[in-house]
C-alpha positions as MATLAB code, in Angstrom:
seq = 'MSWLPVEEYVQTLPHATMYAALYFTDREGNPFALRSAQKAEAWQLPGGNVEHGDATPFAAAVRECLEETGIAFAGAPALLLTHFLGPGSGWPCAKVGFVFDGGVLTPEELDAIVLDPAEHSGWRVRTLREWQKVMSPRLFARTAALAEARRTRRATLLCEAAPPGQESSRTVAR';
ca = [
     -37.494  -19.536  -29.389;
     -36.971  -16.678  -31.820;
     -33.935  -14.441  -32.074;
     -34.275  -10.743  -31.379;
     -32.834   -8.238  -33.825;
     -29.435   -7.058  -32.620;
     -30.729   -3.547  -31.793;
     -33.422   -5.002  -29.509;
     -31.153   -7.611  -27.945;
     -28.531   -4.995  -27.000;
     -31.204   -3.091  -25.057;
     -31.704   -6.162  -22.814;
     -28.048   -6.266  -21.752;
     -26.606   -4.558  -18.673;
     -24.897   -1.249  -19.361;
     -21.297   -0.630  -18.325;
     -18.558    1.927  -18.770;
     -14.820    1.256  -18.883;
     -11.779    2.962  -17.455;
      -8.107    2.272  -17.986;
      -5.072    3.345  -15.987;
      -1.353    2.833  -15.522;
       0.230    1.738  -12.244;
       3.657    3.268  -11.574;
       6.083    2.949   -8.691;
       9.385    4.516   -7.797;
      12.625    2.493   -7.714;
      11.806    1.202   -4.215;
       8.429   -0.162   -5.350;
       6.347    2.578   -3.717;
       3.099    3.333   -5.585;
       2.566    6.647   -7.378;
      -0.810    8.427   -7.276;
      -2.380   11.746   -8.245;
      -4.456   13.974   -5.921;
      -7.830   14.884   -7.382;
      -8.373   18.617   -7.951;
     -12.113   18.160   -7.314;
     -11.834   16.108   -4.141;
      -8.552   16.694   -2.299;
      -8.843   13.521   -0.229;
      -9.165   11.366   -3.358;
      -6.040    9.779   -4.825;
      -6.107    8.351   -8.327;
      -3.965    6.518  -10.823;
      -3.074    8.176  -14.117;
      -5.939    7.104  -16.335;
      -9.580    7.671  -17.107;
     -12.613    6.603  -19.057;
     -12.251    4.747  -22.321;
     -13.686    7.115  -24.920;
     -14.951    6.793  -28.474;
     -11.874    6.727  -30.676;
      -9.691    4.834  -28.175;
      -8.640    1.680  -30.029;
      -8.192   -0.318  -26.806;
      -8.307    0.195  -23.040;
      -4.491    0.283  -23.085;
      -4.555    3.114  -25.647;
      -6.953    4.994  -23.351;
      -4.608    4.521  -20.368;
      -1.629    5.829  -22.354;
      -3.643    8.820  -23.674;
      -4.985    9.732  -20.231;
      -1.549    9.368  -18.622;
      -0.047   11.788  -21.138;
      -2.898   14.288  -20.646;
      -2.743   14.113  -16.843;
       1.006   13.883  -16.174;
       2.941   14.597  -19.359;
       4.366   11.062  -19.194;
       4.463    9.579  -22.713;
       4.368    5.898  -21.795;
       5.948    3.777  -24.525;
       5.958    0.351  -22.881;
       4.017   -2.711  -23.943;
       0.640   -3.508  -22.392;
       0.989   -5.702  -19.298;
      -2.331   -6.137  -17.500;
      -2.118   -6.174  -13.710;
      -5.758   -5.805  -12.690;
      -9.273   -6.112  -14.025;
     -11.627   -4.199  -11.749;
     -15.413   -4.589  -11.664;
     -17.648   -2.149   -9.821;
     -21.354   -2.898   -9.656;
     -23.984   -0.246  -10.390;
     -25.554    1.904   -7.702;
     -27.957    4.815   -7.617;
     -24.987    7.224   -7.600;
     -23.796    5.647  -10.861;
     -26.462    3.715  -12.763;
     -24.284    1.216  -14.621;
     -21.433   -1.121  -13.878;
     -17.864    0.026  -14.451;
     -15.033   -2.207  -15.643;
     -11.439   -1.097  -15.254;
      -8.184   -2.312  -16.740;
      -4.994   -1.298  -14.955;
      -1.708   -1.862  -16.758;
       1.836   -1.921  -15.418;
       3.488    1.427  -16.102;
       6.785    0.312  -14.643;
       9.216    2.298  -12.528;
       9.534    6.073  -12.609;
      13.031    7.453  -12.063;
      13.584   10.558   -9.923;
      14.134   12.527  -13.150;
      10.821   11.304  -14.598;
       9.016   12.176  -11.384;
      10.547   15.678  -11.409;
       9.365   16.181  -15.017;
       5.674   15.474  -14.273;
       3.367   18.239  -15.471;
      -0.144   17.989  -14.034;
      -3.377   19.152  -15.632;
      -4.567   21.512  -12.858;
      -8.203   21.000  -13.851;
      -7.854   17.344  -12.857;
      -5.044   16.989  -10.311;
      -3.481   19.214   -7.686;
      -0.471   17.093   -6.815;
       1.201   13.720   -6.878;
       2.915   11.516   -4.310;
       4.928    8.352   -4.008;
       4.370    6.571   -0.707;
       4.775    3.148    0.845;
       1.700    0.937    0.962;
       1.493    1.502    4.709;
       1.488    5.282    4.175;
      -1.126    5.016    1.395;
      -3.368    2.989    3.688;
      -3.530    5.972    6.075;
      -4.662    8.488    3.425;
      -6.612    6.499    0.811;
     -10.205    5.398    1.128;
     -10.465    1.686    1.979;
     -11.701    0.817   -1.525;
      -8.931    2.738   -3.308;
      -6.337    1.271   -0.985;
      -7.673   -2.247   -1.704;
      -7.114   -1.595   -5.414;
      -3.604   -0.226   -4.794;
      -2.683   -3.205   -2.601;
      -4.052   -5.612   -5.237;
      -1.939   -3.882   -7.887;
       1.210   -4.110   -5.759;
       0.564   -7.817   -5.187;
      -0.147   -8.456   -8.874;
       3.110   -6.804   -9.865;
       5.044   -8.613   -7.122;
       3.702  -12.033   -8.162;
       3.647  -11.227  -11.902;
       0.092  -12.509  -11.952;
      -2.865  -10.376  -13.055;
      -5.800  -10.323  -10.672;
      -9.526   -9.622  -10.619;
     -11.013   -7.240   -8.067;
     -14.820   -7.199   -7.838;
     -16.828   -4.666   -5.889;
     -20.551   -4.382   -5.596;
     -22.012   -1.127   -4.344;
     -22.308   -1.458   -0.544;
     -25.909   -2.011    0.606;
     -27.488    1.264    1.638;
     -24.545    3.304    0.304;
     -25.353    3.349   -3.386;
     -26.211    7.046   -3.379;
     -22.989    8.051   -1.612;
     -20.720    6.099   -3.935;
     -18.091    8.187   -5.695;
     -16.722    7.493   -9.122;
     -13.024    6.785   -8.865;
     -10.452    5.897  -11.410;
];
């Protein structure tokens, strides 16, 4: 067996992208989410893709949160969820997400949120039961897993493969 040069070996590996986000709640433990400006029925966490120049996924989550909400998160990284989404024809590579605990937002912090209108048209804090009625099943599963991870103080892994026959209709969510 001979070793491939690094450049050749890397080409044999699966390709993946990464996202990072922060999970916030209000004082009652109700999750916070942002409404997508591109797809009004889509709710998202403050966060986005890890980009060149981001030192870590946590740094990407903090940067994206500031850009999207004006919240300058200064807490320490506390991982709640690692999220794996398999590739599909709508998105040709796997996506790995890291969601960190953003803590509790006070009423004053919620009132001070400034959205980037190119990305988000609004924000809400709702109970899990209320989120279940308005979120897609896959986004609600992630939100419920985050609530459970925070409640138990135990990070979790959520794995999703693209549903058979639905690869082309899959949407990219953060």
